[in-house]
């Protein structure tokens, strides 16, 4: 009787069982110095410990010969390594790729992630914004309890922005935040009801504050500035505070000898206020921003240039009474300027740009947004400025393609904004590809900026961010 053939035996079936064991998937690492290793599995973690992927399968770690157990020395205890998800070395590199909002969410994943993320290096340069309603927790009985701010202390924040707070809220903040007395260097109060008394208490108690911002705070007066400002303040910003006028500038000039930066947006400030600046500020003040100070004229500019000769940044944005003569005073007397903002000055013409180009040889940034009298002739003057890196021409409605040709000679330009310029055509804009060092180009609301043009820029200006 013939024997029926049995199942076919392959070479794979006679291999030792250990070679047929499914191998664990590898966890790849993108970090320098990190070796890819197999994932842990239940019941076989010790088997895979220390092994790495080789062309033929799993290779033993260094120190174990390939000859097999007979020739290998007695293995030591397995080296314990944390899982990749909790490896702090990897996490310290990984978390740099997330935004501040994403970091706040990731810090809730586990204690390890929280510990790594709460290092001050991940929060440098950021300012927490706290609204009044977020400062309290409601208790069952209807009472309010001030929130715990220790998480902010751990992250090393140097400043806070409080929105919609009262004098009482500020006192509660000082009492409940351990670092408020010495550790807070910058305070910003927005749309708040702080009074003269509250401002005085805050600056008296918070001895570390050197940068102060008051925006939309209509309950303090100029008398409050006289009673509260401290000589330690080096940066002050006041905007949309209805009680601020000329006498506020008198208080600032008299009480802040170390002031380095002043930003002022006040509709009622006049030329008289700018006469209060003296040589005391002349040595220390390097930045002055006068925003929408409608009453300031060329006479006020005279006071500024003579009292503050060391300015490196000046903004006259919205000072609608300043003319070309005022710009001439600036150009002749403030030779150290690196940034000049003349936006929303409707009386500025091409002549002002000639003064700028002739005298401000260190200027790196020039803002001309909404200067509606600027023409191609003005741009021809600017084309001689070899130091200029940023030029803003938003809504300059008389600039045409011919003016852009002048800009093509400005090889130092890194940022150019032409947003809202209605007369620029696709042909004229396409010539900007000659500015190969350009890093940012803004063409929002430009009729000549077509989809085909953006595609052309992506091919010929690959390193430039084009804002559509």
XYZ file of C-alpha atoms in Angstrom:
468
model
C 0.000 0.000 0.000
C 1.427 3.345 -1.015
C 2.127 5.920 1.659
C 0.468 9.294 1.210
C 2.859 12.165 1.168
C 2.934 14.164 4.391
C 3.119 17.927 4.789
C 6.129 19.589 3.242
C 8.824 20.482 5.742
C 10.635 23.777 5.045
C 13.939 25.049 6.325
C 12.127 27.612 8.391
C 10.247 24.891 10.306
C 13.414 23.321 11.645
C 14.890 26.557 12.977
C 15.072 26.986 16.748
C 11.939 28.441 18.228
C 13.813 31.434 19.576
C 14.493 32.620 16.013
C 10.825 32.459 15.113
C 9.775 34.670 18.000
C 8.096 37.843 16.686
C 10.435 40.760 17.094
C 9.355 43.892 18.854
C 8.807 47.007 16.774
C 11.601 49.538 16.938
C 11.093 52.963 18.469
C 13.020 55.340 16.298
C 14.748 58.309 17.856
C 15.413 61.531 16.020
C 17.601 62.995 18.723
C 21.406 63.084 18.441
C 23.114 60.325 20.368
C 19.921 58.356 20.984
C 20.031 54.723 19.813
C 16.920 53.106 18.407
C 15.683 50.333 20.662
C 12.840 47.783 20.677
C 9.622 48.518 22.431
C 8.947 46.796 25.757
C 6.468 43.908 25.712
C 4.822 42.150 28.544
C 6.833 39.073 29.572
C 9.830 39.761 27.352
C 11.198 43.092 28.540
C 14.330 41.455 29.958
C 14.835 39.523 26.719
C 15.003 42.693 24.642
C 16.850 44.858 27.157
C 19.847 46.583 25.582
C 19.473 45.026 22.107
C 19.565 47.076 18.916
C 18.434 46.426 15.351
C 20.979 44.791 13.033
C 20.584 43.621 9.396
C 20.037 40.043 10.526
C 17.737 40.720 13.447
C 18.521 41.636 17.074
C 22.178 42.156 17.979
C 23.452 41.845 21.532
C 24.811 44.912 23.261
C 28.509 45.694 23.364
C 30.521 43.338 25.596
C 28.582 40.155 24.736
C 30.392 38.068 22.083
C 28.520 36.532 19.177
C 29.729 33.003 19.933
C 26.776 32.206 22.167
C 26.149 31.753 25.873
C 29.013 29.283 26.327
C 31.663 31.867 25.498
C 29.927 34.899 27.021
C 30.768 36.191 30.492
C 28.088 36.177 33.107
C 25.675 38.981 32.225
C 25.305 41.803 34.712
C 22.024 43.229 35.865
C 19.960 44.754 33.033
C 20.414 48.476 32.503
C 17.163 50.226 33.247
C 16.229 53.042 30.882
C 13.114 55.201 31.077
C 10.562 54.895 28.292
C 11.039 57.427 25.526
C 7.837 59.216 26.487
C 9.325 60.121 29.869
C 12.968 60.480 28.895
C 13.717 64.016 30.079
C 16.677 64.410 27.726
C 14.408 63.783 24.749
C 11.562 65.863 26.163
C 13.862 68.841 26.693
C 14.522 68.880 22.963
C 11.027 67.952 21.832
C 9.112 70.652 23.677
C 10.884 73.477 21.849
C 8.721 72.655 18.804
C 5.426 73.577 20.497
C 3.703 76.926 20.942
C 2.991 78.430 24.341
C -0.676 77.372 24.193
C 0.303 73.814 23.281
C 2.792 73.682 26.153
C 0.025 74.595 28.589
C -1.949 71.556 27.400
C 1.040 69.196 27.328
C 1.916 70.093 30.914
C -1.292 68.325 31.987
C -0.284 64.936 30.531
C 1.780 63.682 33.459
C 4.049 64.861 36.267
C 7.213 64.258 34.240
C 6.033 66.367 31.342
C 4.907 69.059 33.756
C 8.278 69.079 35.520
C 10.149 69.414 32.231
C 7.802 72.019 30.758
C 7.812 74.193 33.860
C 11.460 75.065 33.368
C 11.784 78.844 32.883
C 13.663 78.413 29.581
C 10.436 77.338 27.849
C 8.607 80.521 28.889
C 11.247 83.226 28.422
C 9.875 86.350 26.762
C 6.223 85.438 27.435
C 3.816 87.375 29.655
C 0.775 85.734 31.293
C -2.495 87.603 30.710
C -4.961 87.275 33.590
C -8.480 88.682 33.466
C -10.155 89.753 36.684
C -12.648 86.872 36.627
C -9.786 84.364 36.331
C -8.168 85.498 39.573
C -10.800 83.887 41.809
C -12.406 80.499 42.407
C -16.004 80.383 43.582
C -16.524 78.391 46.774
C -19.742 76.454 47.528
C -20.941 79.140 49.930
C -20.698 81.816 47.282
C -17.441 83.226 48.602
C -14.440 83.866 46.382
C -10.980 82.409 46.846
C -7.903 83.791 45.099
C -6.389 81.278 42.687
C -3.077 79.528 43.299
C -0.355 81.221 41.251
C 2.545 78.956 42.209
C 2.616 77.456 38.719
C 3.537 80.883 37.385
C 6.306 81.237 39.948
C 7.797 77.875 38.928
C 7.988 78.964 35.295
C 9.919 82.104 36.182
C 7.677 84.708 34.561
C 9.122 88.194 34.977
C 5.953 90.094 34.131
C 2.148 89.960 34.261
C -0.681 91.590 32.343
C -3.842 92.119 34.403
C -7.048 93.010 32.555
C -10.132 94.618 34.077
C -8.810 94.665 37.641
C -9.562 97.013 40.514
C -7.455 98.303 43.396
C -8.639 95.370 45.529
C -7.694 92.818 42.878
C -4.189 94.235 42.695
C -3.816 94.063 46.483
C -4.972 90.433 46.429
C -2.452 89.663 43.697
C 0.365 91.178 45.745
C -0.665 89.267 48.891
C -1.126 85.890 47.187
C 1.773 85.801 44.738
C 4.970 85.062 46.609
C 7.252 86.711 44.055
C 5.233 89.905 43.671
C 7.425 92.007 45.947
C 10.793 91.418 44.260
C 10.415 88.887 41.434
C 8.043 90.763 39.112
C 9.880 93.204 36.844
C 7.086 94.212 34.459
C 3.424 95.034 35.087
C 0.768 95.821 32.513
C -2.714 97.005 33.486
C -5.333 97.148 30.727
C -8.927 98.386 30.849
C -8.708 98.520 34.615
C -10.253 100.764 37.260
C -7.064 101.373 39.200
C -7.093 104.691 41.048
C -4.313 106.983 42.212
C -4.240 105.140 45.553
C -4.076 101.724 43.899
C -1.262 102.797 41.602
C 0.694 104.153 44.538
C 0.264 100.957 46.579
C 1.223 98.733 43.647
C 4.486 100.527 42.878
C 5.342 100.884 46.554
C 4.813 97.189 47.306
C 6.198 95.728 44.069
C 9.740 97.004 44.387
C 11.026 94.942 41.464
C 8.873 96.609 38.797
C 10.978 98.554 36.283
C 8.633 98.317 33.260
C 5.094 99.694 33.553
C 2.226 99.804 31.060
C -1.121 101.531 31.622
C -3.674 101.145 28.829
C -7.327 102.121 28.934
C -7.162 102.999 32.631
C -9.391 106.046 33.114
C -9.622 106.280 36.907
C -6.114 107.439 37.774
C -5.055 111.042 37.282
C -1.871 112.976 36.695
C -1.681 113.477 40.460
C -1.433 109.710 40.798
C 1.628 109.703 38.549
C 3.263 112.399 40.672
C 2.669 110.378 43.852
C 3.558 106.907 42.592
C 6.259 106.974 39.889
C 9.614 105.672 41.077
C 13.079 106.471 39.748
C 13.740 102.756 39.207
C 11.314 102.637 36.243
C 13.154 102.394 32.924
C 10.226 101.736 30.557
C 6.801 103.403 30.636
C 3.863 103.049 28.254
C 0.648 105.060 28.661
C -2.197 104.819 26.142
C -5.928 105.589 26.011
C -5.959 107.029 29.529
C -8.257 110.049 29.336
C -6.732 111.945 32.269
C -3.233 112.048 30.805
C -2.143 115.386 29.377
C 0.796 117.787 29.584
C 1.240 117.580 33.357
C 1.747 113.820 33.088
C 4.809 114.467 30.921
C 6.068 116.888 33.564
C 5.819 114.126 36.187
C 7.569 111.633 33.928
C 10.428 113.992 33.110
C 10.971 114.976 36.739
C 10.573 111.594 38.454
C 12.133 109.151 35.959
C 15.790 110.086 35.396
C 16.642 106.543 34.242
C 13.857 106.276 31.676
C 15.105 104.434 28.583
C 11.811 103.921 26.730
C 8.646 106.024 26.670
C 5.523 105.236 24.667
C 2.738 107.787 24.874
C -0.652 107.807 23.164
C -2.620 110.816 24.366
C -4.852 113.060 22.305
C -4.469 116.070 24.619
C -0.672 116.278 24.849
C 0.670 119.459 23.252
C 4.028 120.937 22.280
C 4.278 122.405 25.779
C 4.577 118.934 27.287
C 7.596 118.069 25.159
C 9.402 121.119 26.534
C 9.538 119.367 29.924
C 12.169 116.930 28.683
C 15.622 117.940 29.854
C 19.204 116.748 29.669
C 18.374 114.273 32.474
C 16.508 112.122 29.971
C 18.899 112.994 27.156
C 21.544 110.573 28.402
C 19.275 107.605 29.154
C 16.268 107.742 26.805
C 16.815 105.870 23.541
C 13.212 105.133 22.454
C 10.338 107.617 22.168
C 6.949 106.768 20.673
C 4.400 109.557 20.312
C 1.316 107.793 18.954
C -1.686 109.748 17.678
C -0.683 112.861 19.593
C -2.794 115.059 17.343
C -1.808 118.393 18.892
C 1.946 118.015 18.457
C 3.454 120.182 15.729
C 6.928 120.907 14.395
C 7.544 123.092 17.477
C 7.198 120.032 19.666
C 9.621 118.164 17.420
C 12.177 120.934 18.058
C 11.949 120.266 21.799
C 12.384 116.532 21.267
C 15.463 116.668 19.067
C 17.258 119.129 21.345
C 16.415 117.374 24.631
C 16.820 113.753 23.479
C 19.794 113.708 21.093
C 20.629 110.040 21.744
C 17.374 108.568 20.443
C 17.762 105.414 18.354
C 14.017 104.840 17.797
C 11.394 107.525 17.204
C 7.728 107.191 16.285
C 5.554 110.132 15.261
C 2.789 107.831 14.038
C -0.519 109.657 13.800
C 0.989 113.048 14.665
C -0.949 114.543 11.811
C 0.313 118.129 12.190
C 3.974 117.227 11.634
C 5.237 118.289 8.203
C 8.374 117.924 6.090
C 10.068 120.640 8.172
C 9.642 118.529 11.281
C 11.201 115.534 9.540
C 14.107 117.746 8.464
C 14.719 118.630 12.127
C 14.727 114.939 13.002
C 17.131 114.018 10.215
C 19.594 116.802 10.999
C 19.715 116.291 14.773
C 19.048 112.612 15.492
C 21.852 110.996 13.525
C 21.816 107.848 15.707
C 18.301 106.831 14.660
C 17.889 103.221 13.581
C 14.083 103.167 13.482
C 11.738 105.955 12.319
C 7.944 105.672 12.129
C 6.125 108.390 10.161
C 2.970 106.385 9.465
C -0.383 108.194 9.306
C 1.320 111.571 8.827
C -0.676 112.892 5.851
C 1.436 116.050 5.424
C 4.654 114.151 4.761
C 5.814 114.393 1.122
C 8.735 113.196 -0.988
C 10.828 116.079 0.355
C 10.814 114.492 3.810
C 12.243 111.299 2.334
C 15.063 113.288 0.757
C 16.003 114.616 4.209
C 15.897 111.098 5.630
C 18.064 109.637 2.875
C 20.660 112.404 3.095
C 21.247 112.435 6.863
C 20.090 109.204 8.541
C 22.847 106.877 7.402
C 22.290 104.379 10.248
C 18.565 103.966 9.680
C 17.495 100.317 9.434
C 13.690 100.589 9.650
C 11.379 103.149 8.043
C 7.585 103.046 8.380
C 5.575 105.156 5.911
C 2.158 103.496 6.135
C -0.707 105.748 4.954
C 1.636 108.561 3.895
C -0.618 109.298 0.961
C 1.598 111.990 -0.605
C 4.604 109.714 -1.105
C 5.311 109.065 -4.798
C 7.873 107.245 -6.922
C 10.193 110.246 -6.573
C 10.387 109.694 -2.827
C 11.323 106.056 -3.359
C 14.152 107.143 -5.641
C 15.662 109.034 -2.688
C 15.364 105.990 -0.428
C 17.135 103.762 -2.956
C 20.461 105.308 -1.897
C 20.132 104.081 1.718
C 22.462 101.113 2.023
C 21.624 100.464 5.690
C 17.834 100.163 5.325
C 16.590 96.641 6.076
C 12.835 97.122 6.651
C 10.562 99.387 4.593
C 6.800 99.679 5.137
C 4.726 101.343 2.396
C 1.250 100.078 3.297
C -1.560 101.977 1.550
C 0.751 104.495 -0.099
C -1.752 105.056 -2.861
C 0.539 106.959 -5.265
C 3.354 104.407 -5.475
C 3.574 102.837 -8.947
C 5.657 100.243 -10.783
C 8.304 102.827 -11.666
C 8.911 103.406 -7.963
C 9.496 99.698 -7.412
C 12.322 99.791 -9.934
C 14.194 102.156 -7.609
C 13.833 99.682 -4.752
C 15.558 96.947 -6.746
C 18.886 98.633 -6.001
C 18.391 98.187 -2.233
C 20.201 94.902 -1.736
C 20.158 95.277 2.046
C 16.345 95.079 2.218
C 15.074 92.094 4.196
C 11.450 93.142 4.753
C 9.212 95.015 2.321
C 5.514 95.736 2.839
C 3.429 96.920 -0.111
C 0.041 95.972 1.320
C -2.854 97.946 -0.101
C -0.890 99.772 -2.824
C -3.578 99.932 -5.545
C -1.456 101.061 -8.526
C 1.082 98.225 -8.511
C 0.674 95.722 -11.339
C 1.661 92.095 -11.674
C 4.451 93.069 -14.047
C 5.907 95.603 -11.651
C 5.708 93.279 -8.659
C 7.351 90.410 -10.532
C 10.553 92.446 -10.745
C 11.008 92.048 -6.984
C 12.582 88.634 -7.599
C 15.820 90.565 -8.098
C 15.866 91.149 -4.320
C 17.229 87.687 -3.587
C 18.050 88.530 0.041
C 14.450 89.438 0.813
C 13.068 87.463 3.775
C 9.505 88.811 4.023
C 7.234 90.414 1.425
C 3.717 91.596 2.302
C 1.269 91.957 -0.595
C -2.075 91.876 1.221
C -4.858 93.706 -0.649
C -2.660 94.384 -3.679
C -4.765 94.109 -6.873
C -1.665 93.155 -8.852
C -0.861 90.220 -6.573
C -2.355 87.266 -8.464
C -2.136 83.518 -7.759
C 0.223 83.203 -10.716
C 2.488 85.844 -9.178
C 2.639 84.023 -5.846
C 3.585 80.829 -7.655
C 6.296 82.759 -9.510
C 7.646 84.084 -6.200
C 7.686 80.601 -4.667
C 9.941 79.466 -7.495
C 12.269 82.468 -7.660
C 12.218 83.671 -4.016
C 12.209 80.327 -2.185
C 13.652 81.751 1.041
C 11.176 84.635 1.236
C 7.936 84.550 3.239
C 5.296 86.063 0.944
C 2.204 87.229 2.819
C -0.828 87.086 0.527
